[in-house]
Amino acid sequence: MAAAADKSRTPEPAKEATGKPRRRWLLPLLIALFAAGAAGGAAWYFTQGGGQATAKKEAAPAPPAPAQYFALDPAFVVNLSGPIDGPRYLQVEVQLMTRDPLALQALQTHAPAIRAKLLMLFSQVEPAQIADRPGKEKLQASALAEVRKLMKAETGKPCADELLFTSFVTQ
């Protein structure tokens, strides 16, 4: 009967060599907790926009506004200064570029004053000064500086981003 009594008894948990019972459920519990933590961290990361990727997207500069051009029509025609060897002329077509719609309106409003300043500038040019590309670029930079100076005095902003020569003829 002793053998029958042994079968009806529930077996005791296996004991380690130290005499403490083994806990077979501890490892699966730790794995489950780690997986839940990883899933929660991943969910937070993706709902927050990807962490560093969002910061890089926000730091990227926005593309510039489209360029808008204002033609100063008609073309400028001036006598060039210099030694008297016959009349010398400069004919130049000018366009101003801006990216601000309000600046474009201001340029249109002040077009007569801009034309007057540029006529005075162009009439002071000597033929030798604009005979090569660097001379033309220097004249272009001077013209832009004149426009910006005038617009700064009138509106408080330079308004013109670029000044372009779309036609340039000397005779």
mmCIF file of C-alpha atoms in Angstrom:
data_model
loop_
_atom_site.group_PDB
_atom_site.id
_atom_site.type_symbol
_atom_site.label_atom_id
_atom_site.label_comp_id
_atom_site.label_asym_id
_atom_site.label_seq_id
_atom_site.Cartn_x
_atom_site.Cartn_y
_atom_site.Cartn_z
ATOM 1 C CA MET A 1 0.000 0.000 0.000
ATOM 2 C CA ALA A 2 2.779 2.259 0.466
ATOM 3 C CA ALA A 3 3.312 2.193 -3.237
ATOM 4 C CA ALA A 4 -0.331 3.155 -3.900
ATOM 5 C CA ALA A 5 -0.111 6.032 -1.482
ATOM 6 C CA ASP A 6 2.936 7.314 -3.242
ATOM 7 C CA LYS A 7 1.053 7.451 -6.559
ATOM 8 C CA SER A 8 -1.808 9.497 -5.160
ATOM 9 C CA ARG A 9 0.437 12.135 -3.697
ATOM 10 C CA THR A 10 1.379 15.138 -5.804
ATOM 11 C CA PRO A 11 5.039 15.195 -6.493
ATOM 12 C CA GLU A 12 7.106 17.874 -4.846
ATOM 13 C CA PRO A 13 8.809 20.394 -7.128
ATOM 14 C CA ALA A 14 12.309 19.485 -8.143
ATOM 15 C CA LYS A 15 14.869 21.011 -5.921
ATOM 16 C CA GLU A 16 18.246 22.369 -6.863
ATOM 17 C CA ALA A 17 21.347 21.235 -5.119
ATOM 18 C CA THR A 18 20.949 24.113 -2.649
ATOM 19 C CA GLY A 19 17.568 22.868 -1.556
ATOM 20 C CA LYS A 20 15.485 25.701 -3.118
ATOM 21 C CA PRO A 21 12.636 24.820 -5.515
ATOM 22 C CA ARG A 22 13.209 25.546 -9.255
ATOM 23 C CA ARG A 23 11.144 28.234 -10.911
ATOM 24 C CA ARG A 24 10.629 27.195 -14.519
ATOM 25 C CA TRP A 25 8.182 30.048 -15.129
ATOM 26 C CA LEU A 26 10.736 32.806 -14.429
ATOM 27 C CA LEU A 27 12.538 32.705 -17.805
ATOM 28 C CA PRO A 28 9.361 32.850 -19.959
ATOM 29 C CA LEU A 29 8.064 35.687 -17.775
ATOM 30 C CA LEU A 30 11.276 37.700 -18.280
ATOM 31 C CA ILE A 31 11.148 37.102 -22.048
ATOM 32 C CA ALA A 32 7.509 38.231 -22.163
ATOM 33 C CA LEU A 33 8.321 41.395 -20.176
ATOM 34 C CA PHE A 34 11.247 42.195 -22.471
ATOM 35 C CA ALA A 35 9.111 41.696 -25.604
ATOM 36 C CA ALA A 36 6.337 43.909 -24.187
ATOM 37 C CA GLY A 37 8.856 46.629 -23.364
ATOM 38 C CA ALA A 38 10.381 46.452 -26.837
ATOM 39 C CA ALA A 39 6.939 46.632 -28.461
ATOM 40 C CA GLY A 40 6.000 49.630 -26.331
ATOM 41 C CA GLY A 41 9.262 51.400 -27.160
ATOM 42 C CA ALA A 42 8.803 50.752 -30.880
ATOM 43 C CA ALA A 43 5.221 52.030 -30.741
ATOM 44 C CA TRP A 44 6.371 55.224 -28.996
ATOM 45 C CA TYR A 45 9.215 55.719 -31.501
ATOM 46 C CA PHE A 46 6.972 55.418 -34.557
ATOM 47 C CA THR A 47 4.150 57.543 -33.120
ATOM 48 C CA GLN A 48 6.651 60.306 -32.326
ATOM 49 C CA GLY A 49 7.743 60.500 -35.983
ATOM 50 C CA GLY A 50 10.929 58.515 -35.876
ATOM 51 C CA GLY A 51 12.959 60.608 -33.467
ATOM 52 C CA GLN A 52 16.033 61.991 -35.231
ATOM 53 C CA ALA A 53 14.524 61.605 -38.718
ATOM 54 C CA THR A 54 11.848 64.182 -37.861
ATOM 55 C CA ALA A 55 14.421 66.593 -36.497
ATOM 56 C CA LYS A 56 16.404 66.337 -39.735
ATOM 57 C CA LYS A 57 13.280 66.937 -41.837
ATOM 58 C CA GLU A 58 12.396 70.031 -39.829
ATOM 59 C CA ALA A 59 15.943 71.384 -40.082
ATOM 60 C CA ALA A 60 16.005 71.108 -43.889
ATOM 61 C CA PRO A 61 15.558 74.535 -45.458
ATOM 62 C CA ALA A 62 12.348 75.217 -47.308
ATOM 63 C CA PRO A 63 12.701 75.714 -51.038
ATOM 64 C CA PRO A 64 12.833 79.386 -52.015
ATOM 65 C CA ALA A 65 9.724 81.105 -53.287
ATOM 66 C CA PRO A 66 9.463 81.314 -57.072
ATOM 67 C CA ALA A 67 11.360 84.141 -58.734
ATOM 68 C CA GLN A 68 9.307 87.037 -60.090
ATOM 69 C CA TYR A 69 10.710 89.432 -62.669
ATOM 70 C CA PHE A 70 9.943 93.067 -63.375
ATOM 71 C CA ALA A 71 11.141 94.505 -66.681
ATOM 72 C CA LEU A 72 12.137 98.153 -66.719
ATOM 73 C CA ASP A 73 10.697 98.970 -70.144
ATOM 74 C CA PRO A 74 11.649 100.561 -72.472
ATOM 75 C CA ALA A 75 15.337 99.776 -72.832
ATOM 76 C CA PHE A 76 17.838 102.276 -71.451
ATOM 77 C CA VAL A 77 19.697 104.215 -74.161
ATOM 78 C CA VAL A 78 22.448 106.592 -73.008
ATOM 79 C CA ASN A 79 25.437 108.415 -74.425
ATOM 80 C CA LEU A 80 28.645 107.025 -73.024
ATOM 81 C CA SER A 81 31.123 109.458 -71.544
ATOM 82 C CA GLY A 82 34.697 109.528 -72.731
ATOM 83 C CA PRO A 83 37.004 111.134 -75.265
ATOM 84 C CA ILE A 84 35.369 112.923 -78.176
ATOM 85 C CA ASP A 85 35.789 110.504 -81.074
ATOM 86 C CA GLY A 86 32.173 110.556 -82.103
ATOM 87 C CA PRO A 87 29.043 109.613 -80.249
ATOM 88 C CA ARG A 88 29.063 106.336 -78.324
ATOM 89 C CA TYR A 89 25.854 104.718 -77.135
ATOM 90 C CA LEU A 90 24.828 102.077 -74.664
ATOM 91 C CA GLN A 91 21.501 100.316 -74.998
ATOM 92 C CA VAL A 92 20.653 97.957 -72.150
ATOM 93 C CA GLU A 93 17.480 96.139 -71.136
ATOM 94 C CA VAL A 94 17.142 95.580 -67.400
ATOM 95 C CA GLN A 95 14.971 93.227 -65.355
ATOM 96 C CA LEU A 96 14.754 93.087 -61.586
ATOM 97 C CA MET A 97 14.215 89.779 -59.792
ATOM 98 C CA THR A 98 12.556 89.290 -56.413
ATOM 99 C CA ARG A 99 10.924 86.414 -54.557
ATOM 100 C CA ASP A 100 8.568 88.571 -52.502
ATOM 101 C CA PRO A 101 5.215 89.571 -54.072
ATOM 102 C CA LEU A 102 5.067 92.708 -51.910
ATOM 103 C CA ALA A 103 8.558 93.703 -53.054
ATOM 104 C CA LEU A 104 7.449 93.261 -56.676
ATOM 105 C CA GLN A 105 4.604 95.732 -56.097
ATOM 106 C CA ALA A 106 7.031 98.169 -54.469
ATOM 107 C CA LEU A 107 9.411 97.897 -57.443
ATOM 108 C CA GLN A 108 6.535 98.643 -59.819
ATOM 109 C CA THR A 109 5.463 101.626 -57.719
ATOM 110 C CA HIS A 110 8.958 103.122 -57.649
ATOM 111 C CA ALA A 111 9.888 102.280 -61.262
ATOM 112 C CA PRO A 112 10.247 105.953 -62.354
ATOM 113 C CA ALA A 113 12.741 106.653 -59.543
ATOM 114 C CA ILE A 114 14.632 103.439 -60.341
ATOM 115 C CA ARG A 115 14.848 104.406 -64.040
ATOM 116 C CA ALA A 116 16.169 107.871 -63.137
ATOM 117 C CA LYS A 117 18.912 106.439 -60.874
ATOM 118 C CA LEU A 118 19.959 103.862 -63.472
ATOM 119 C CA LEU A 119 20.023 106.433 -66.301
ATOM 120 C CA MET A 120 22.423 108.578 -64.271
ATOM 121 C CA LEU A 121 24.608 105.568 -63.516
ATOM 122 C CA PHE A 122 24.707 104.291 -67.110
ATOM 123 C CA SER A 123 25.492 107.738 -68.546
ATOM 124 C CA GLN A 124 28.664 107.945 -66.403
ATOM 125 C CA VAL A 125 30.144 104.778 -67.926
ATOM 126 C CA GLU A 126 33.115 104.974 -70.282
ATOM 127 C CA PRO A 127 33.339 102.516 -73.198
ATOM 128 C CA ALA A 128 36.604 101.018 -71.898
ATOM 129 C CA GLN A 129 34.944 100.174 -68.558
ATOM 130 C CA ILE A 130 32.378 97.848 -70.186
ATOM 131 C CA ALA A 131 34.501 96.379 -72.962
ATOM 132 C CA ASP A 132 34.897 93.012 -71.230
ATOM 133 C CA ARG A 133 32.805 90.715 -69.055
ATOM 134 C CA PRO A 134 34.247 91.801 -65.671
ATOM 135 C CA GLY A 135 33.415 95.407 -66.548
ATOM 136 C CA LYS A 136 29.821 94.493 -67.417
ATOM 137 C CA GLU A 137 29.491 92.482 -64.186
ATOM 138 C CA LYS A 138 30.841 95.433 -62.196
ATOM 139 C CA LEU A 139 28.277 97.726 -63.848
ATOM 140 C CA GLN A 140 25.557 95.178 -63.070
ATOM 141 C CA ALA A 141 26.593 95.067 -59.396
ATOM 142 C CA SER A 142 26.678 98.862 -59.212
ATOM 143 C CA ALA A 143 23.204 99.069 -60.763
ATOM 144 C CA LEU A 144 21.832 96.546 -58.252
ATOM 145 C CA ALA A 145 23.406 98.521 -55.397
ATOM 146 C CA GLU A 146 21.710 101.711 -56.670
ATOM 147 C CA VAL A 147 18.313 99.992 -56.838
ATOM 148 C CA ARG A 148 18.698 98.484 -53.368
ATOM 149 C CA LYS A 149 19.816 101.821 -51.904
ATOM 150 C CA LEU A 150 16.781 103.596 -53.379
ATOM 151 C CA MET A 151 14.331 100.883 -52.300
ATOM 152 C CA LYS A 152 15.814 100.756 -48.792
ATOM 153 C CA ALA A 153 15.245 104.525 -48.483
ATOM 154 C CA GLU A 154 11.681 104.270 -49.829
ATOM 155 C CA THR A 155 10.405 101.029 -48.264
ATOM 156 C CA GLY A 156 12.921 100.009 -45.602
ATOM 157 C CA LYS A 157 13.770 96.818 -47.542
ATOM 158 C CA PRO A 158 16.161 96.278 -50.467
ATOM 159 C CA CYS A 159 13.344 94.556 -52.475
ATOM 160 C CA ALA A 160 15.506 93.464 -55.459
ATOM 161 C CA ASP A 161 17.392 90.176 -55.196
ATOM 162 C CA GLU A 162 19.059 90.416 -58.608
ATOM 163 C CA LEU A 163 19.429 92.848 -61.476
ATOM 164 C CA LEU A 164 19.748 91.215 -64.885
ATOM 165 C CA PHE A 165 20.895 92.642 -68.199
ATOM 166 C CA THR A 166 18.715 90.909 -70.794
ATOM 167 C CA SER A 167 20.193 92.918 -73.681
ATOM 168 C CA PHE A 168 23.466 94.839 -73.799
ATOM 169 C CA VAL A 169 24.535 96.759 -76.908
ATOM 170 C CA THR A 170 27.291 99.345 -77.317
ATOM 171 C CA GLN A 171 27.969 101.291 -80.474
#
